[in-house]
mmCIF file of C-alpha atoms in Angstrom:
data_model
loop_
_atom_site.group_PDB
_atom_site.id
_atom_site.type_symbol
_atom_site.label_atom_id
_atom_site.label_comp_id
_atom_site.label_asym_id
_atom_site.label_seq_id
_atom_site.Cartn_x
_atom_site.Cartn_y
_atom_site.Cartn_z
ATOM 1 C CA UNK A 135 60.817 -90.844 -8.734
ATOM 2 C CA UNK A 136 63.326 -88.767 -11.197
ATOM 3 C CA UNK A 137 62.029 -87.373 -13.664
ATOM 4 C CA UNK A 138 65.162 -86.153 -16.004
ATOM 5 C CA UNK A 139 65.320 -82.306 -17.789
ATOM 6 C CA UNK A 140 65.129 -82.011 -21.357
ATOM 7 C CA UNK A 141 67.001 -83.983 -24.199
ATOM 8 C CA UNK A 142 71.170 -84.040 -23.454
ATOM 9 C CA UNK A 143 70.555 -83.083 -27.731
ATOM 10 C CA UNK A 144 69.731 -78.899 -27.439
ATOM 11 C CA UNK A 145 71.465 -78.518 -23.817
ATOM 12 C CA UNK A 146 71.923 -74.821 -24.930
ATOM 13 C CA UNK A 147 68.754 -74.270 -25.953
ATOM 14 C CA UNK A 148 68.090 -70.296 -26.036
ATOM 15 C CA UNK A 149 63.782 -70.782 -26.615
ATOM 16 C CA UNK A 150 63.447 -67.155 -28.836
ATOM 17 C CA UNK A 151 59.714 -67.516 -28.717
ATOM 18 C CA UNK A 152 59.054 -68.165 -25.288
ATOM 19 C CA UNK A 153 62.022 -64.916 -25.683
ATOM 20 C CA UNK A 154 59.496 -62.505 -27.643
ATOM 21 C CA UNK A 155 56.735 -63.052 -25.280
ATOM 22 C CA UNK A 156 58.220 -62.297 -22.558
ATOM 23 C CA UNK A 157 58.869 -58.676 -24.444
ATOM 24 C CA UNK A 158 55.383 -58.548 -25.128
ATOM 25 C CA UNK A 159 54.211 -59.672 -21.396
ATOM 26 C CA UNK A 160 56.472 -56.653 -20.107
ATOM 27 C CA UNK A 161 54.969 -54.000 -23.126
ATOM 28 C CA UNK A 162 51.910 -55.381 -20.839
ATOM 29 C CA UNK A 163 52.747 -54.555 -17.535
ATOM 30 C CA UNK A 164 54.243 -51.109 -18.564
ATOM 31 C CA UNK A 165 50.911 -49.911 -19.806
ATOM 32 C CA UNK A 166 49.287 -51.704 -17.202
ATOM 33 C CA UNK A 167 50.976 -49.101 -15.549
ATOM 34 C CA UNK A 168 50.901 -46.127 -17.599
ATOM 35 C CA UNK A 169 49.090 -42.963 -16.162
ATOM 36 C CA UNK A 170 47.238 -41.832 -19.312
ATOM 37 C CA UNK A 171 44.061 -41.556 -20.509
ATOM 38 C CA UNK A 172 44.712 -43.702 -23.680
ATOM 39 C CA UNK A 173 42.233 -45.418 -25.813
ATOM 40 C CA UNK A 174 43.899 -48.759 -24.129
ATOM 41 C CA UNK A 175 43.564 -47.541 -20.718
ATOM 42 C CA UNK A 176 40.431 -49.400 -19.557
ATOM 43 C CA UNK A 177 40.481 -52.433 -21.757
ATOM 44 C CA UNK A 178 40.847 -55.258 -19.405
ATOM 45 C CA UNK A 179 43.654 -56.623 -21.115
ATOM 46 C CA UNK A 180 45.207 -53.652 -19.526
ATOM 47 C CA UNK A 181 43.240 -52.984 -16.036
ATOM 48 C CA UNK A 182 44.223 -56.733 -15.488
ATOM 49 C CA UNK A 183 47.948 -56.300 -17.103
ATOM 50 C CA UNK A 184 49.579 -56.983 -13.443
ATOM 51 C CA UNK A 185 48.685 -60.740 -14.284
ATOM 52 C CA UNK A 186 51.654 -61.339 -17.361
ATOM 53 C CA UNK A 187 53.870 -60.996 -14.051
ATOM 54 C CA UNK A 188 52.700 -64.471 -13.882
ATOM 55 C CA UNK A 189 54.540 -65.879 -17.149
ATOM 56 C CA UNK A 190 57.761 -64.361 -15.900
ATOM 57 C CA UNK A 191 57.957 -66.570 -13.443
ATOM 58 C CA UNK A 192 56.537 -69.440 -15.134
ATOM 59 C CA UNK A 193 59.234 -69.104 -17.945
ATOM 60 C CA UNK A 194 61.932 -68.586 -15.575
ATOM 61 C CA UNK A 195 61.529 -71.954 -13.649
ATOM 62 C CA UNK A 196 60.985 -73.304 -17.456
ATOM 63 C CA UNK A 197 64.278 -72.776 -17.857
ATOM 64 C CA UNK A 198 66.763 -72.173 -14.882
ATOM 65 C CA UNK A 199 65.609 -75.792 -14.868
ATOM 66 C CA UNK A 200 66.876 -75.807 -18.490
ATOM 67 C CA UNK A 201 70.069 -74.302 -18.226
ATOM 68 C CA UNK A 202 70.925 -76.322 -14.585
ATOM 69 C CA UNK A 203 68.697 -78.777 -13.839
ATOM 70 C CA UNK A 204 71.716 -81.430 -14.913
ATOM 71 C CA UNK A 205 74.537 -78.882 -13.309
ATOM 72 C CA UNK A 206 73.921 -78.229 -9.500
ATOM 73 C CA UNK A 207 75.716 -81.077 -7.930
ATOM 74 C CA UNK A 208 77.227 -80.067 -4.719
ATOM 75 C CA UNK A 209 77.120 -76.447 -2.999
ATOM 76 C CA UNK A 210 79.818 -74.951 -4.517
ATOM 77 C CA UNK A 211 77.829 -75.587 -8.330
ATOM 78 C CA UNK A 212 75.144 -73.830 -6.331
ATOM 79 C CA UNK A 213 77.119 -70.885 -5.427
ATOM 80 C CA UNK A 214 78.576 -70.310 -8.569
ATOM 81 C CA UNK A 215 75.013 -70.580 -9.563
ATOM 82 C CA UNK A 216 73.589 -68.276 -7.024
ATOM 83 C CA UNK A 217 76.753 -65.716 -7.797
ATOM 84 C CA UNK A 218 75.207 -66.013 -12.058
ATOM 85 C CA UNK A 219 71.898 -65.189 -11.142
ATOM 86 C CA UNK A 220 72.048 -62.484 -9.047
ATOM 87 C CA UNK A 221 74.997 -60.726 -11.819
ATOM 88 C CA UNK A 222 72.261 -60.862 -14.500
ATOM 89 C CA UNK A 223 69.522 -59.107 -12.121
ATOM 90 C CA UNK A 224 71.686 -56.960 -9.140
ATOM 91 C CA UNK A 225 72.993 -54.674 -10.955
ATOM 92 C CA UNK A 226 70.128 -53.084 -12.544
ATOM 93 C CA UNK A 227 68.332 -53.300 -9.623
ATOM 94 C CA UNK A 228 70.903 -51.353 -7.832
ATOM 95 C CA UNK A 229 71.272 -48.973 -10.670
ATOM 96 C CA UNK A 230 67.915 -47.685 -10.853
ATOM 97 C CA UNK A 231 67.229 -48.017 -6.516
ATOM 98 C CA UNK A 232 70.006 -45.090 -6.848
ATOM 99 C CA UNK A 233 68.435 -43.723 -9.470
ATOM 100 C CA UNK A 234 64.757 -43.143 -7.340
ATOM 101 C CA UNK A 235 67.225 -42.195 -4.017
ATOM 102 C CA UNK A 236 68.963 -39.653 -6.653
ATOM 103 C CA UNK A 237 65.452 -38.766 -7.226
ATOM 104 C CA UNK A 238 64.571 -38.476 -4.291
ATOM 105 C CA UNK A 239 68.233 -36.405 -2.470
ATOM 106 C CA UNK A 240 66.770 -33.656 -5.276
ATOM 107 C CA UNK A 241 63.486 -33.576 -3.225
ATOM 108 C CA UNK A 242 65.261 -33.123 -0.216
ATOM 109 C CA UNK A 243 67.222 -30.414 -1.925
ATOM 110 C CA UNK A 244 65.285 -28.353 -3.784
ATOM 111 C CA UNK A 245 61.791 -28.654 -2.966
ATOM 112 C CA UNK A 246 60.196 -29.286 -6.103
ATOM 113 C CA UNK A 247 57.298 -30.849 -5.106
ATOM 114 C CA UNK A 248 54.950 -31.273 -1.523
ATOM 115 C CA UNK A 249 56.002 -34.787 -0.429
ATOM 116 C CA UNK A 250 58.092 -34.850 2.000
ATOM 117 C CA UNK A 251 61.576 -36.452 1.155
ATOM 118 C CA UNK A 252 62.349 -40.362 2.763
ATOM 119 C CA UNK A 253 58.919 -41.640 3.770
ATOM 120 C CA UNK A 254 56.763 -44.003 3.263
ATOM 121 C CA UNK A 255 57.531 -46.529 0.102
ATOM 122 C CA UNK A 256 60.739 -44.185 -0.337
ATOM 123 C CA UNK A 257 61.878 -44.526 3.571
ATOM 124 C CA UNK A 258 66.282 -44.932 4.375
ATOM 125 C CA UNK A 259 65.355 -49.012 5.960
ATOM 126 C CA UNK A 260 63.669 -49.639 2.242
ATOM 127 C CA UNK A 261 67.295 -48.470 0.903
ATOM 128 C CA UNK A 262 68.514 -50.883 2.464
ATOM 129 C CA UNK A 263 66.048 -53.774 2.149
ATOM 130 C CA UNK A 264 65.925 -53.514 -1.794
ATOM 131 C CA UNK A 265 70.112 -53.767 -1.800
ATOM 132 C CA UNK A 266 69.049 -57.261 -0.206
ATOM 133 C CA UNK A 267 66.526 -58.427 -2.566
ATOM 134 C CA UNK A 268 64.132 -58.855 0.460
ATOM 135 C CA UNK A 269 62.267 -56.445 0.352
ATOM 136 C CA UNK A 270 59.000 -58.587 -1.170
ATOM 137 C CA UNK A 271 59.174 -60.367 1.690
ATOM 138 C CA UNK A 272 56.184 -58.913 4.061
ATOM 139 C CA UNK A 273 58.790 -56.664 5.501
ATOM 140 C CA UNK A 274 56.822 -53.790 4.743
ATOM 141 C CA UNK A 275 52.931 -52.603 4.116
ATOM 142 C CA UNK A 276 53.793 -51.429 0.940
ATOM 143 C CA UNK A 277 55.754 -51.717 -2.416
ATOM 144 C CA UNK A 278 58.883 -49.169 -1.910
ATOM 145 C CA UNK A 279 61.074 -47.846 -4.062
ATOM 146 C CA UNK A 280 61.130 -49.239 -6.822
ATOM 147 C CA UNK A 281 58.004 -50.706 -7.172
ATOM 148 C CA UNK A 282 58.201 -53.307 -9.796
ATOM 149 C CA UNK A 283 61.545 -54.851 -8.199
ATOM 150 C CA UNK A 284 59.978 -56.755 -6.131
ATOM 151 C CA UNK A 285 59.413 -59.884 -8.736
ATOM 152 C CA UNK A 286 63.079 -59.995 -8.311
ATOM 153 C CA UNK A 287 62.899 -60.197 -4.439
ATOM 154 C CA UNK A 288 61.203 -63.391 -4.154
ATOM 155 C CA UNK A 289 62.299 -64.785 -7.990
ATOM 156 C CA UNK A 290 65.617 -64.884 -5.862
ATOM 157 C CA UNK A 291 64.321 -66.315 -3.075
ATOM 158 C CA UNK A 292 63.607 -68.748 -5.595
ATOM 159 C CA UNK A 293 66.611 -69.702 -6.662
ATOM 160 C CA UNK A 294 67.344 -70.591 -3.889
ATOM 161 C CA UNK A 295 64.419 -72.562 -2.708
ATOM 162 C CA UNK A 296 65.848 -74.748 -6.075
ATOM 163 C CA UNK A 297 69.115 -74.894 -5.755
ATOM 164 C CA UNK A 298 68.552 -76.398 -1.720
ATOM 165 C CA UNK A 299 65.894 -78.641 -3.413
ATOM 166 C CA UNK A 300 68.802 -80.190 -6.276
ATOM 167 C CA UNK A 301 71.631 -81.083 -3.633
ATOM 168 C CA UNK A 302 69.036 -81.832 -1.130
ATOM 169 C CA UNK A 303 66.183 -83.611 -3.205
ATOM 170 C CA UNK A 304 67.818 -84.792 -6.782
ATOM 171 C CA UNK A 305 66.049 -87.671 -7.793
ATOM 172 C CA UNK A 306 62.561 -85.732 -6.590
ATOM 173 C CA UNK A 307 63.820 -82.471 -6.524
ATOM 174 C CA UNK A 308 60.977 -81.576 -9.485
ATOM 175 C CA UNK A 309 57.828 -82.799 -7.501
ATOM 176 C CA UNK A 310 59.239 -81.063 -3.906
ATOM 177 C CA UNK A 311 58.873 -78.923 -5.814
ATOM 178 C CA UNK A 312 55.314 -79.849 -7.637
ATOM 179 C CA UNK A 313 54.443 -79.529 -4.040
ATOM 180 C CA UNK A 314 55.444 -76.351 -2.758
ATOM 181 C CA UNK A 315 53.627 -74.725 -6.358
ATOM 182 C CA UNK A 316 50.271 -76.338 -4.757
ATOM 183 C CA UNK A 317 51.191 -74.983 -1.217
ATOM 184 C CA UNK A 318 51.626 -71.179 -2.611
ATOM 185 C CA UNK A 319 49.100 -71.371 -4.826
ATOM 186 C CA UNK A 320 46.682 -72.626 -1.618
ATOM 187 C CA UNK A 321 48.365 -69.841 0.229
ATOM 188 C CA UNK A 322 47.295 -66.897 -2.802
ATOM 189 C CA UNK A 323 43.959 -68.550 -2.752
ATOM 190 C CA UNK A 324 43.197 -68.340 0.950
ATOM 191 C CA UNK A 325 45.462 -65.549 2.926
ATOM 192 C CA UNK A 326 45.769 -62.873 0.010
ATOM 193 C CA UNK A 327 43.485 -60.064 0.071
ATOM 194 C CA UNK A 328 43.557 -59.670 -3.900
ATOM 195 C CA UNK A 329 44.669 -62.929 -4.705
ATOM 196 C CA UNK A 330 47.153 -63.139 -8.039
ATOM 197 C CA UNK A 331 47.408 -59.228 -7.505
ATOM 198 C CA UNK A 332 49.353 -59.364 -4.368
ATOM 199 C CA UNK A 333 53.012 -58.256 -4.147
ATOM 200 C CA UNK A 334 54.979 -57.325 -0.866
ATOM 201 C CA UNK A 335 53.469 -59.432 1.765
ATOM 202 C CA UNK A 336 51.980 -63.325 -0.231
ATOM 203 C CA UNK A 337 54.734 -61.915 -3.339
ATOM 204 C CA UNK A 338 56.487 -65.333 -2.494
ATOM 205 C CA UNK A 339 54.003 -68.004 -2.599
ATOM 206 C CA UNK A 340 52.286 -66.468 -5.712
ATOM 207 C CA UNK A 341 56.370 -66.720 -7.108
ATOM 208 C CA UNK A 342 56.989 -70.394 -6.394
ATOM 209 C CA UNK A 343 53.731 -71.362 -7.601
ATOM 210 C CA UNK A 344 54.860 -70.349 -10.790
ATOM 211 C CA UNK A 345 58.388 -70.603 -10.801
ATOM 212 C CA UNK A 346 58.341 -74.719 -9.522
ATOM 213 C CA UNK A 347 55.140 -74.858 -12.397
ATOM 214 C CA UNK A 348 57.623 -74.091 -15.145
ATOM 215 C CA UNK A 349 60.484 -76.645 -13.230
ATOM 216 C CA UNK A 350 57.891 -79.216 -13.316
ATOM 217 C CA UNK A 351 57.186 -78.300 -17.146
ATOM 218 C CA UNK A 352 60.611 -78.310 -18.336
ATOM 219 C CA UNK A 353 61.048 -82.055 -16.748
ATOM 220 C CA UNK A 354 57.656 -82.890 -18.957
ATOM 221 C CA UNK A 355 56.840 -81.304 -22.224
ATOM 222 C CA UNK A 356 59.360 -83.299 -24.196
ATOM 223 C CA UNK A 357 57.061 -86.364 -23.384
ATOM 224 C CA UNK A 358 53.461 -85.379 -24.188
ATOM 225 C CA UNK A 359 53.092 -85.062 -27.876
ATOM 226 C CA UNK A 360 52.152 -82.389 -29.730
ATOM 227 C CA UNK A 361 50.885 -81.324 -33.095
ATOM 228 C CA UNK A 362 53.388 -80.518 -36.665
ATOM 229 C CA UNK A 363 52.765 -77.842 -39.205
ATOM 230 C CA UNK A 364 48.963 -76.272 -39.344
ATOM 231 C CA UNK A 365 47.967 -77.825 -35.593
ATOM 232 C CA UNK A 366 51.051 -76.359 -33.918
ATOM 233 C CA UNK A 367 49.756 -73.720 -35.629
ATOM 234 C CA UNK A 368 46.143 -73.808 -34.261
ATOM 235 C CA UNK A 369 47.633 -74.524 -30.717
ATOM 236 C CA UNK A 370 49.353 -71.347 -30.481
ATOM 237 C CA UNK A 371 46.634 -69.357 -32.165
ATOM 238 C CA UNK A 372 44.145 -71.445 -29.335
ATOM 239 C CA UNK A 373 46.504 -70.595 -26.362
ATOM 240 C CA UNK A 374 46.749 -66.585 -27.008
ATOM 241 C CA UNK A 375 43.498 -66.162 -27.271
ATOM 242 C CA UNK A 376 42.728 -68.605 -24.186
ATOM 243 C CA UNK A 377 45.270 -66.449 -21.802
ATOM 244 C CA UNK A 378 43.831 -62.948 -23.249
ATOM 245 C CA UNK A 379 40.257 -63.426 -23.065
ATOM 246 C CA UNK A 380 41.389 -65.132 -19.647
ATOM 247 C CA UNK A 381 43.180 -61.627 -18.723
ATOM 248 C CA UNK A 382 41.038 -59.686 -19.930
ATOM 249 C CA UNK A 383 37.809 -61.591 -17.859
ATOM 250 C CA UNK A 384 39.449 -62.759 -14.751
ATOM 251 C CA UNK A 385 38.667 -60.600 -10.787
ATOM 252 C CA UNK A 386 38.864 -61.787 -7.723
ATOM 253 C CA UNK A 387 40.051 -65.948 -7.148
ATOM 254 C CA UNK A 388 39.807 -67.108 -10.688
ATOM 255 C CA UNK A 389 42.976 -64.959 -11.164
ATOM 256 C CA UNK A 390 44.714 -68.205 -9.187
ATOM 257 C CA UNK A 391 44.221 -70.119 -11.959
ATOM 258 C CA UNK A 392 46.076 -67.557 -14.911
ATOM 259 C CA UNK A 393 49.400 -69.621 -13.937
ATOM 260 C CA UNK A 394 48.614 -72.878 -15.201
ATOM 261 C CA UNK A 395 47.088 -70.910 -18.028
ATOM 262 C CA UNK A 396 50.170 -69.527 -18.154
ATOM 263 C CA UNK A 397 52.213 -72.870 -18.424
ATOM 264 C CA UNK A 398 49.969 -74.236 -21.195
ATOM 265 C CA UNK A 399 51.801 -71.537 -23.573
ATOM 266 C CA UNK A 400 55.091 -72.413 -22.105
ATOM 267 C CA UNK A 401 54.714 -75.521 -23.206
ATOM 268 C CA UNK A 402 52.721 -74.738 -26.512
ATOM 269 C CA UNK A 403 55.484 -72.686 -27.847
ATOM 270 C CA UNK A 404 58.289 -74.175 -26.447
ATOM 271 C CA UNK A 405 57.641 -76.565 -29.196
ATOM 272 C CA UNK A 406 58.009 -73.409 -31.924
ATOM 273 C CA UNK A 407 56.706 -75.071 -34.184
ATOM 274 C CA UNK A 408 53.674 -73.127 -35.506
ATOM 275 C CA UNK A 409 53.282 -70.572 -37.347
ATOM 276 C CA UNK A 410 52.949 -68.042 -34.773
ATOM 277 C CA UNK A 411 56.247 -69.735 -33.000
ATOM 278 C CA UNK A 412 57.916 -68.487 -36.580
ATOM 279 C CA UNK A 413 56.367 -64.937 -36.097
ATOM 280 C CA UNK A 414 57.863 -64.707 -32.345
ATOM 281 C CA UNK A 415 61.609 -65.624 -33.904
ATOM 282 C CA UNK A 416 61.472 -62.679 -36.187
ATOM 283 C CA UNK A 417 64.917 -60.353 -35.235
ATOM 284 C CA UNK A 418 62.887 -57.119 -33.993
ATOM 285 C CA UNK A 419 60.795 -59.105 -31.562
ATOM 286 C CA UNK A 420 63.781 -61.431 -30.128
ATOM 287 C CA UNK A 421 65.478 -57.827 -29.541
ATOM 288 C CA UNK A 422 62.292 -56.747 -27.393
ATOM 289 C CA UNK A 423 62.464 -60.184 -26.066
ATOM 290 C CA UNK A 424 66.189 -59.497 -25.135
ATOM 291 C CA UNK A 425 65.464 -56.428 -23.550
ATOM 292 C CA UNK A 426 62.347 -56.718 -21.157
ATOM 293 C CA UNK A 427 64.385 -57.155 -18.326
ATOM 294 C CA UNK A 428 65.547 -53.393 -19.236
ATOM 295 C CA UNK A 429 62.542 -52.254 -20.123
ATOM 296 C CA UNK A 430 60.677 -53.737 -16.940
ATOM 297 C CA UNK A 431 63.060 -52.184 -14.419
ATOM 298 C CA UNK A 432 63.250 -49.123 -16.377
ATOM 299 C CA UNK A 433 59.871 -48.637 -16.794
ATOM 300 C CA UNK A 434 58.149 -47.179 -13.255
ATOM 301 C CA UNK A 435 61.385 -44.547 -12.559
ATOM 302 C CA UNK A 436 60.220 -42.500 -16.022
ATOM 303 C CA UNK A 437 56.882 -42.804 -15.412
ATOM 304 C CA UNK A 438 57.214 -41.659 -11.778
ATOM 305 C CA UNK A 439 59.357 -38.219 -13.313
ATOM 306 C CA UNK A 440 56.382 -37.984 -15.782
ATOM 307 C CA UNK A 441 54.101 -37.979 -13.003
ATOM 308 C CA UNK A 442 56.248 -35.433 -11.253
ATOM 309 C CA UNK A 443 56.137 -32.988 -14.027
ATOM 310 C CA UNK A 444 52.481 -33.608 -14.864
ATOM 311 C CA UNK A 445 51.570 -31.978 -11.436
ATOM 312 C CA UNK A 446 53.954 -29.087 -11.829
ATOM 313 C CA UNK A 447 51.860 -28.478 -14.819
ATOM 314 C CA UNK A 448 48.093 -29.294 -14.808
ATOM 315 C CA UNK A 449 47.937 -32.644 -16.764
ATOM 316 C CA UNK A 450 46.403 -34.167 -14.212
ATOM 317 C CA UNK A 451 42.984 -32.790 -14.207
ATOM 318 C CA UNK A 452 40.923 -35.653 -12.457
ATOM 319 C CA UNK A 453 44.243 -37.187 -10.352
ATOM 320 C CA UNK A 454 45.219 -39.937 -11.215
ATOM 321 C CA UNK A 455 45.718 -39.861 -15.262
ATOM 322 C CA UNK A 456 47.810 -38.053 -17.709
ATOM 323 C CA UNK A 457 44.524 -35.996 -19.881
ATOM 324 C CA UNK A 458 45.274 -33.740 -22.368
ATOM 325 C CA UNK A 459 41.354 -33.509 -23.205
ATOM 326 C CA UNK A 460 41.561 -35.675 -26.503
ATOM 327 C CA UNK A 461 41.894 -39.415 -26.441
ATOM 328 C CA UNK A 462 43.769 -39.773 -29.257
ATOM 329 C CA UNK A 463 46.590 -36.883 -27.721
ATOM 330 C CA UNK A 464 46.845 -39.221 -24.732
ATOM 331 C CA UNK A 465 47.636 -41.818 -27.205
ATOM 332 C CA UNK A 466 50.091 -39.935 -28.693
ATOM 333 C CA UNK A 467 51.388 -38.857 -25.748
ATOM 334 C CA UNK A 468 51.311 -42.485 -24.448
ATOM 335 C CA UNK A 469 53.378 -44.199 -27.537
ATOM 336 C CA UNK A 470 56.397 -40.761 -26.754
ATOM 337 C CA UNK A 471 56.005 -42.232 -23.264
ATOM 338 C CA UNK A 472 56.402 -46.181 -24.021
ATOM 339 C CA UNK A 473 59.732 -44.939 -26.808
ATOM 340 C CA UNK A 474 61.378 -42.889 -23.828
ATOM 341 C CA UNK A 475 60.831 -46.606 -21.935
ATOM 342 C CA UNK A 476 62.878 -47.981 -24.025
ATOM 343 C CA UNK A 477 65.274 -45.265 -24.994
ATOM 344 C CA UNK A 478 66.155 -45.273 -21.295
ATOM 345 C CA UNK A 479 65.472 -49.348 -21.214
ATOM 346 C CA UNK A 480 68.106 -49.719 -24.311
ATOM 347 C CA UNK A 481 70.731 -48.156 -22.675
ATOM 348 C CA UNK A 482 70.613 -49.317 -19.465
ATOM 349 C CA UNK A 483 71.048 -53.123 -21.108
ATOM 350 C CA UNK A 484 73.909 -51.851 -23.338
ATOM 351 C CA UNK A 485 75.970 -50.266 -20.384
ATOM 352 C CA UNK A 486 74.669 -51.344 -17.014
ATOM 353 C CA UNK A 487 73.404 -55.442 -17.745
ATOM 354 C CA UNK A 488 75.984 -56.944 -21.008
ATOM 355 C CA UNK A 489 78.499 -55.569 -19.241
ATOM 356 C CA UNK A 490 77.846 -56.827 -15.588
ATOM 357 C CA UNK A 491 76.524 -60.167 -16.644
ATOM 358 C CA UNK A 492 79.667 -60.457 -18.821
ATOM 359 C CA UNK A 493 82.125 -59.398 -16.034
ATOM 360 C CA UNK A 494 79.778 -62.626 -13.427
ATOM 361 C CA UNK A 495 80.199 -65.134 -16.050
ATOM 362 C CA UNK A 496 84.303 -64.783 -16.549
ATOM 363 C CA UNK A 497 84.157 -65.193 -12.735
ATOM 364 C CA UNK A 498 81.963 -67.988 -11.685
ATOM 365 C CA UNK A 499 82.985 -69.697 -15.277
ATOM 366 C CA UNK A 500 84.540 -73.080 -14.298
ATOM 367 C CA UNK A 501 88.155 -73.672 -14.382
ATOM 368 C CA UNK A 502 87.484 -76.675 -16.932
ATOM 369 C CA UNK A 503 85.505 -74.738 -19.275
ATOM 370 C CA UNK A 504 88.278 -71.271 -18.802
ATOM 371 C CA UNK A 505 90.872 -73.883 -20.473
#
């Protein structure tokens, strides 16, 4: 059975509400990683913030299928697709890897702390696996270098499978992908030691689970009736409340269900028919969505540098979280830290991410489109 892609009347549509939600999820991931004893640090929504990464996988499958499902018909198309997708993620990944390696060289030359340079998660061999974006395929017994980049590693793996399915099973690729998604979910449920909080070992099944359910949804969502007007707004509010309550509550094997909830969230907001969608289409939130990849990629480097300084200045009384003795001061420091992360992300987005994307796009544009 061949499930058609989204209607051809909107081939280049950008789902702004979904993009804005990606920005919100990136903020929540940053909050999850932020080592400051703030008021919100122990909220369930923040403590389990790692689950918002799975929105990225579902959304990626949805938008990649929307953009490419009808365009990959030959091996040459698939090759162009892979180059273009790598052009969107690898340059900024390489920049942040270089920043971490530079920090490690500084540690080697100046011995500014007691950590042994180029060991464990900062090993020399891990530089090469990171450059090849294979670091999250159970090669290392822990995250390496820029830890959050594990998601890029497995997402690129999903791109490879996506392109292969379109070439090998063009009429049934969505359903084959859905079968792979089920296998991925079962593997995470049965073998991941921390279920959906799996990164360097069973990250690929986790990503396949979300990515290919996103692809399946993209083929089905226009056919599923949805309410209009106030009904759409109520549905959007319900979707947001459901995911927030679930993430705040979920632990253990139940976390595997979060991907299904994110599929529902993407379906609800893809229609962009309710009041929340109109709010998410506001320029600041859309801009946040466009910066979200850069925010996600740079935030751990900023946090690592701040932690090094914090240890020097005895800002870590318990050894784990920055604490100035006043939770309000901690809140203020958290906000300042986040502003610094966004500022660096903006520079990376403007001077690395966007120029690299444009350069790759120009060189991979089909000849007919260039004329």
